[in-house]
mmCIF file of C-alpha atoms in Angstrom:
data_model
loop_
_atom_site.group_PDB
_atom_site.id
_atom_site.type_symbol
_atom_site.label_atom_id
_atom_site.label_comp_id
_atom_site.label_asym_id
_atom_site.label_seq_id
_atom_site.Cartn_x
_atom_site.Cartn_y
_atom_site.Cartn_z
ATOM 1 C CA MET A 1 18.457 -0.040 14.341
ATOM 2 C CA GLN A 2 16.730 2.521 12.204
ATOM 3 C CA ILE A 3 18.956 2.153 9.317
ATOM 4 C CA PHE A 4 18.564 -1.721 9.186
ATOM 5 C CA TYR A 5 14.842 -1.349 9.808
ATOM 6 C CA LEU A 6 14.676 0.968 6.740
ATOM 7 C CA GLN A 7 16.760 -1.367 4.635
ATOM 8 C CA VAL A 8 14.179 -4.273 5.352
ATOM 9 C CA TYR A 9 11.146 -1.793 4.925
ATOM 10 C CA LEU A 10 12.411 -0.311 1.628
ATOM 11 C CA ASN A 11 13.386 -3.837 0.342
ATOM 12 C CA GLY A 12 9.794 -4.873 0.859
ATOM 13 C CA GLU A 13 8.641 -1.992 -1.117
ATOM 14 C CA ARG A 14 11.088 -2.901 -3.988
ATOM 15 C CA ALA A 15 9.599 -6.250 -3.994
ATOM 16 C CA ARG A 16 5.993 -5.065 -4.161
ATOM 17 C CA SER A 17 6.837 -2.467 -7.002
ATOM 18 C CA HIS A 18 8.782 -5.031 -8.886
ATOM 19 C CA PHE A 19 5.882 -7.610 -8.656
ATOM 20 C CA SER A 20 3.206 -5.287 -9.853
ATOM 21 C CA TYR A 21 5.547 -3.884 -12.519
ATOM 22 C CA GLN A 22 6.431 -7.514 -13.860
ATOM 23 C CA LYS A 23 2.844 -8.589 -13.767
ATOM 24 C CA LYS A 24 2.010 -5.432 -15.611
ATOM 25 C CA TYR A 25 -0.482 -4.557 -12.912
ATOM 26 C CA ALA A 26 -1.959 -0.976 -12.865
ATOM 27 C CA GLY A 27 -1.838 -0.952 -8.936
ATOM 28 C CA LEU A 28 -0.593 -2.029 -5.508
ATOM 29 C CA PHE A 29 -2.229 -4.388 -2.910
ATOM 30 C CA ALA A 30 -3.152 -3.734 0.710
ATOM 31 C CA ALA A 31 -5.669 -5.022 3.048
ATOM 32 C CA VAL A 32 -8.784 -3.093 2.035
ATOM 33 C CA THR A 33 -12.603 -3.480 1.519
ATOM 34 C CA ASN A 34 -13.391 -5.633 -1.500
ATOM 35 C CA VAL A 35 -15.064 -4.452 -4.711
ATOM 36 C CA THR A 36 -18.594 -5.286 -5.552
ATOM 37 C CA GLU A 37 -20.718 -5.616 -8.795
ATOM 38 C CA SER A 38 -22.357 -2.523 -9.977
ATOM 39 C CA SER A 39 -25.754 -4.335 -9.415
ATOM 40 C CA ASN A 40 -25.018 -4.042 -5.650
ATOM 41 C CA ALA A 41 -24.688 -0.225 -5.849
ATOM 42 C CA ALA A 42 -27.282 0.077 -3.012
ATOM 43 C CA LEU A 43 -25.103 -2.007 -0.822
ATOM 44 C CA ASN A 44 -27.633 -4.627 -0.098
ATOM 45 C CA THR A 45 -24.726 -6.856 0.758
ATOM 46 C CA LEU A 46 -21.703 -5.120 2.307
ATOM 47 C CA PRO A 47 -18.542 -5.927 0.655
ATOM 48 C CA ALA A 48 -16.149 -8.154 2.706
ATOM 49 C CA TYR A 49 -12.922 -6.882 4.065
ATOM 50 C CA VAL A 50 -9.888 -8.518 2.244
ATOM 51 C CA SER A 51 -6.836 -8.651 4.586
ATOM 52 C CA ALA A 52 -4.993 -11.312 2.781
ATOM 53 C CA ALA A 53 -3.914 -9.442 -0.356
ATOM 54 C CA GLY A 54 -0.404 -9.486 -1.653
ATOM 55 C CA ILE A 55 2.614 -11.563 -2.985
ATOM 56 C CA GLN A 56 2.435 -15.186 -1.981
ATOM 57 C CA GLU A 57 6.077 -15.708 -2.629
ATOM 58 C CA ILE A 58 7.222 -13.505 0.021
ATOM 59 C CA ALA A 59 4.079 -13.628 2.397
ATOM 60 C CA SER A 60 4.179 -15.365 5.766
ATOM 61 C CA GLN A 61 0.425 -16.183 5.605
ATOM 62 C CA PRO A 62 -1.711 -17.443 2.801
ATOM 63 C CA VAL A 63 -2.594 -14.710 0.259
ATOM 64 C CA GLN A 64 -6.364 -14.697 -0.813
ATOM 65 C CA THR A 65 -6.041 -12.325 -3.875
ATOM 66 C CA ASN A 66 -3.667 -10.191 -5.838
ATOM 67 C CA SER A 67 -6.460 -8.841 -8.044
ATOM 68 C CA LEU A 68 -7.516 -6.053 -5.821
ATOM 69 C CA PHE A 69 -5.796 -2.735 -5.991
ATOM 70 C CA THR A 70 -6.126 0.230 -3.586
ATOM 71 C CA PRO A 71 -4.679 3.774 -3.775
ATOM 72 C CA TYR A 72 -3.828 3.223 -0.040
ATOM 73 C CA GLY A 73 -1.418 0.506 -1.193
ATOM 74 C CA ALA A 74 1.013 3.229 -2.289
ATOM 75 C CA PHE A 75 1.392 4.805 1.130
ATOM 76 C CA PRO A 76 4.424 2.743 2.134
ATOM 77 C CA LEU A 77 6.308 3.978 -1.041
ATOM 78 C CA ILE A 78 5.106 7.560 -0.401
ATOM 79 C CA LEU A 79 6.288 7.519 3.234
ATOM 80 C CA HIS A 80 10.105 7.464 2.538
ATOM 81 C CA PRO A 81 11.751 10.121 0.579
ATOM 82 C CA THR A 82 13.790 7.686 -1.484
ATOM 83 C CA SER A 83 10.579 5.810 -2.770
ATOM 84 C CA ARG A 84 8.168 8.693 -2.688
ATOM 85 C CA PRO A 85 8.283 9.479 -6.455
ATOM 86 C CA TYR A 86 7.459 5.921 -7.287
ATOM 87 C CA GLY A 87 4.608 5.821 -4.684
ATOM 88 C CA LEU A 88 3.079 8.928 -6.083
ATOM 89 C CA ALA A 89 3.189 7.597 -9.637
ATOM 90 C CA TRP A 90 1.436 4.298 -8.503
ATOM 91 C CA TYR A 91 -1.037 6.362 -6.562
ATOM 92 C CA ALA A 92 -1.781 8.638 -9.546
ATOM 93 C CA ASN A 93 -1.919 5.608 -11.846
ATOM 94 C CA MET A 94 -4.620 3.953 -9.678
ATOM 95 C CA LEU A 95 -6.702 7.231 -9.508
ATOM 96 C CA GLN A 96 -6.936 7.115 -13.339
ATOM 97 C CA GLY A 97 -8.866 3.863 -13.124
ATOM 98 C CA PRO A 98 -12.689 3.979 -13.904
ATOM 99 C CA LEU A 99 -14.705 5.667 -11.012
ATOM 100 C CA MET A 100 -11.645 5.769 -8.696
ATOM 101 C CA GLN A 101 -12.376 9.471 -7.913
ATOM 102 C CA GLY A 102 -15.548 10.875 -6.630
ATOM 103 C CA PRO A 103 -17.046 13.569 -4.592
ATOM 104 C CA GLN A 104 -15.234 12.277 -1.367
ATOM 105 C CA GLY A 105 -11.841 11.797 -3.079
ATOM 106 C CA SER A 106 -10.288 8.567 -4.081
ATOM 107 C CA THR A 107 -12.260 5.327 -4.169
ATOM 108 C CA GLU A 108 -11.480 2.443 -1.693
ATOM 109 C CA SER A 109 -10.337 -0.174 -4.318
ATOM 110 C CA ILE A 110 -10.598 -1.394 -7.758
ATOM 111 C CA TRP A 111 -10.623 -4.762 -9.486
ATOM 112 C CA PHE A 112 -7.539 -5.445 -11.470
ATOM 113 C CA ASP A 113 -9.096 -4.949 -14.776
ATOM 114 C CA GLY A 114 -11.051 -1.869 -13.738
ATOM 115 C CA SER A 115 -14.541 -3.538 -13.976
ATOM 116 C CA MET A 116 -15.426 -3.135 -10.427
ATOM 117 C CA ILE A 117 -14.954 -0.781 -7.406
ATOM 118 C CA CYS A 118 -15.643 -0.591 -3.858
ATOM 119 C CA PRO A 119 -18.498 1.882 -3.211
ATOM 120 C CA VAL A 120 -17.457 1.959 0.508
ATOM 121 C CA GLN A 121 -15.120 4.647 1.920
ATOM 122 C CA THR A 122 -13.068 4.114 5.105
ATOM 123 C CA TRP A 123 -10.884 6.349 7.065
ATOM 124 C CA ASP A 124 -7.974 4.037 7.192
ATOM 125 C CA SER A 125 -7.798 3.884 3.379
ATOM 126 C CA LYS A 126 -7.560 7.710 3.171
ATOM 127 C CA ILE A 127 -5.739 9.134 6.198
ATOM 128 C CA THR A 128 -2.914 6.703 5.939
ATOM 129 C CA THR A 129 -1.845 7.894 2.482
ATOM 130 C CA VAL A 130 -2.465 11.566 3.552
ATOM 131 C CA LEU A 131 -0.097 11.034 6.600
ATOM 132 C CA ALA A 132 2.538 9.501 4.248
ATOM 133 C CA MET A 133 2.242 12.478 1.844
ATOM 134 C CA ASN A 134 2.902 14.854 4.808
ATOM 135 C CA GLY A 135 5.922 12.801 6.030
ATOM 136 C CA GLY A 136 4.392 10.400 8.402
ATOM 137 C CA ILE A 137 4.383 10.414 12.193
ATOM 138 C CA LEU A 138 7.930 8.899 12.796
ATOM 139 C CA ASP A 139 9.199 12.110 14.672
ATOM 140 C CA LEU A 140 5.939 12.527 16.687
ATOM 141 C CA THR A 141 6.214 8.729 17.692
ATOM 142 C CA ARG A 142 9.948 8.876 18.557
ATOM 143 C CA LYS A 143 9.384 11.977 20.689
ATOM 144 C CA TYR A 144 6.424 10.357 22.617
ATOM 145 C CA LEU A 145 8.494 7.230 23.232
ATOM 146 C CA GLN A 146 11.504 9.203 24.525
ATOM 147 C CA GLU A 147 9.285 11.397 26.821
ATOM 148 C CA LYS A 148 7.719 8.150 28.365
ATOM 149 C CA GLY A 149 11.252 6.572 28.727
ATOM 150 C CA LYS A 150 10.231 3.762 26.332
ATOM 151 C CA TYR A 151 12.226 4.524 23.320
ATOM 152 C CA ASN A 152 15.391 2.526 24.232
ATOM 153 C CA ALA A 153 13.535 -0.476 25.075
ATOM 154 C CA PHE A 154 11.381 -0.205 21.723
ATOM 155 C CA VAL A 155 14.706 0.090 19.669
ATOM 156 C CA ALA A 156 16.157 -2.975 21.464
ATOM 157 C CA ARG A 157 13.102 -5.104 20.819
ATOM 158 C CA VAL A 158 12.766 -4.150 17.331
ATOM 159 C CA THR A 159 16.482 -4.738 16.658
ATOM 160 C CA LYS A 160 16.256 -8.170 18.342
ATOM 161 C CA GLU A 161 13.103 -9.280 16.328
ATOM 162 C CA TRP A 162 14.392 -7.995 13.021
ATOM 163 C CA THR A 163 17.813 -9.381 13.393
ATOM 164 C CA GLU A 164 16.360 -12.828 14.329
ATOM 165 C CA THR A 165 14.198 -12.840 11.165
ATOM 166 C CA PHE A 166 16.330 -11.156 8.629
ATOM 167 C CA GLY A 167 19.949 -11.554 9.984
ATOM 168 C CA THR A 168 22.628 -8.833 9.609
ATOM 169 C CA GLY A 169 23.826 -9.347 6.238
ATOM 170 C CA ALA A 170 22.885 -7.728 2.969
ATOM 171 C CA LEU A 171 19.381 -8.266 1.662
ATOM 172 C CA GLN A 172 18.697 -9.946 -1.568
ATOM 173 C CA GLY A 173 17.425 -7.345 -3.965
ATOM 174 C CA GLU A 174 18.411 -4.188 -2.091
ATOM 175 C CA ASN A 175 20.585 -3.254 -5.009
ATOM 176 C CA LEU A 176 17.473 -2.826 -7.244
ATOM 177 C CA ASP A 177 15.658 0.381 -7.884
ATOM 178 C CA PHE A 178 11.977 0.834 -7.294
ATOM 179 C CA LYS A 179 9.523 0.402 -10.237
ATOM 180 C CA GLY A 180 6.761 2.635 -11.406
ATOM 181 C CA PRO A 181 3.446 1.471 -12.970
ATOM 182 C CA PRO A 182 4.007 -0.092 -16.419
ATOM 183 C CA ASN A 183 0.620 0.948 -17.688
ATOM 184 C CA GLY A 184 -2.854 2.145 -16.770
ATOM 185 C CA PHE A 185 -6.245 0.394 -16.682
ATOM 186 C CA SER A 186 -7.379 -1.043 -20.077
ATOM 187 C CA THR A 187 -11.101 0.015 -19.345
ATOM 188 C CA ALA A 188 -12.491 3.391 -20.400
ATOM 189 C CA TRP A 189 -12.282 6.123 -17.798
ATOM 190 C CA LYS A 190 -15.545 6.937 -16.260
ATOM 191 C CA SER A 191 -16.354 9.282 -13.373
ATOM 192 C CA PHE A 192 -19.016 9.749 -10.863
ATOM 193 C CA PRO A 193 -21.910 12.122 -11.635
ATOM 194 C CA CYS A 194 -21.348 15.024 -9.250
#
C-alpha cells in the first residue's frame, strides 16, 4: 500500500512542478489566505481564504485561481526525500518575491506577478512546511495507529480507495523527473522595515 500510495503522491507533485515550470510561474499553489491591495494594509477588509487553487486539468473540483502562490505550496515536495531538493528550490524561489520575508518569517501568499501579498499570517501555512522540512509525522502516525490497533484497517481502506480511483497499473507521467522553478519574480525585491 505505501509504495503505491507514494507513487500516486509523487506523481501529483510531478504534475504540480511541471505545470508551474511550463507556465513559467515563480511559485506553487495551495489553499491559503488571499492577497490584498497595499491600500488595505490596515486590514479594513480581511482577505478571503482561497481553497480552490490549483490545476484545473487534474482537479476533481472547479479551480478558482492559479495566480496565487504560497511558500506553503512547496511542503508536499519537501516532505519526500526524492522530491525534497525541488521543493526547497521552489520554497526559496517564492521567498525571493517582494515582501515575502518579514519579522515573523515567510509571508502567507503572493500574487503571480509579485504585485500583492497577503498581510495575514496563519499557523497552517507555516507549521506544515516546518514539519515537512523535519521529515513529517509519518512515523508518529504509524506508531499511534499501530498502538491503537487501527493500522491494518487504515492500510486496507486506503489501499481500496486508491486502487478504485487509480487502478493498479503504471501512472502516466511517473517516468518524468520533478521540475524546479524556471525563474523568479519580475518585480523588484522589497523588504519589510524591521
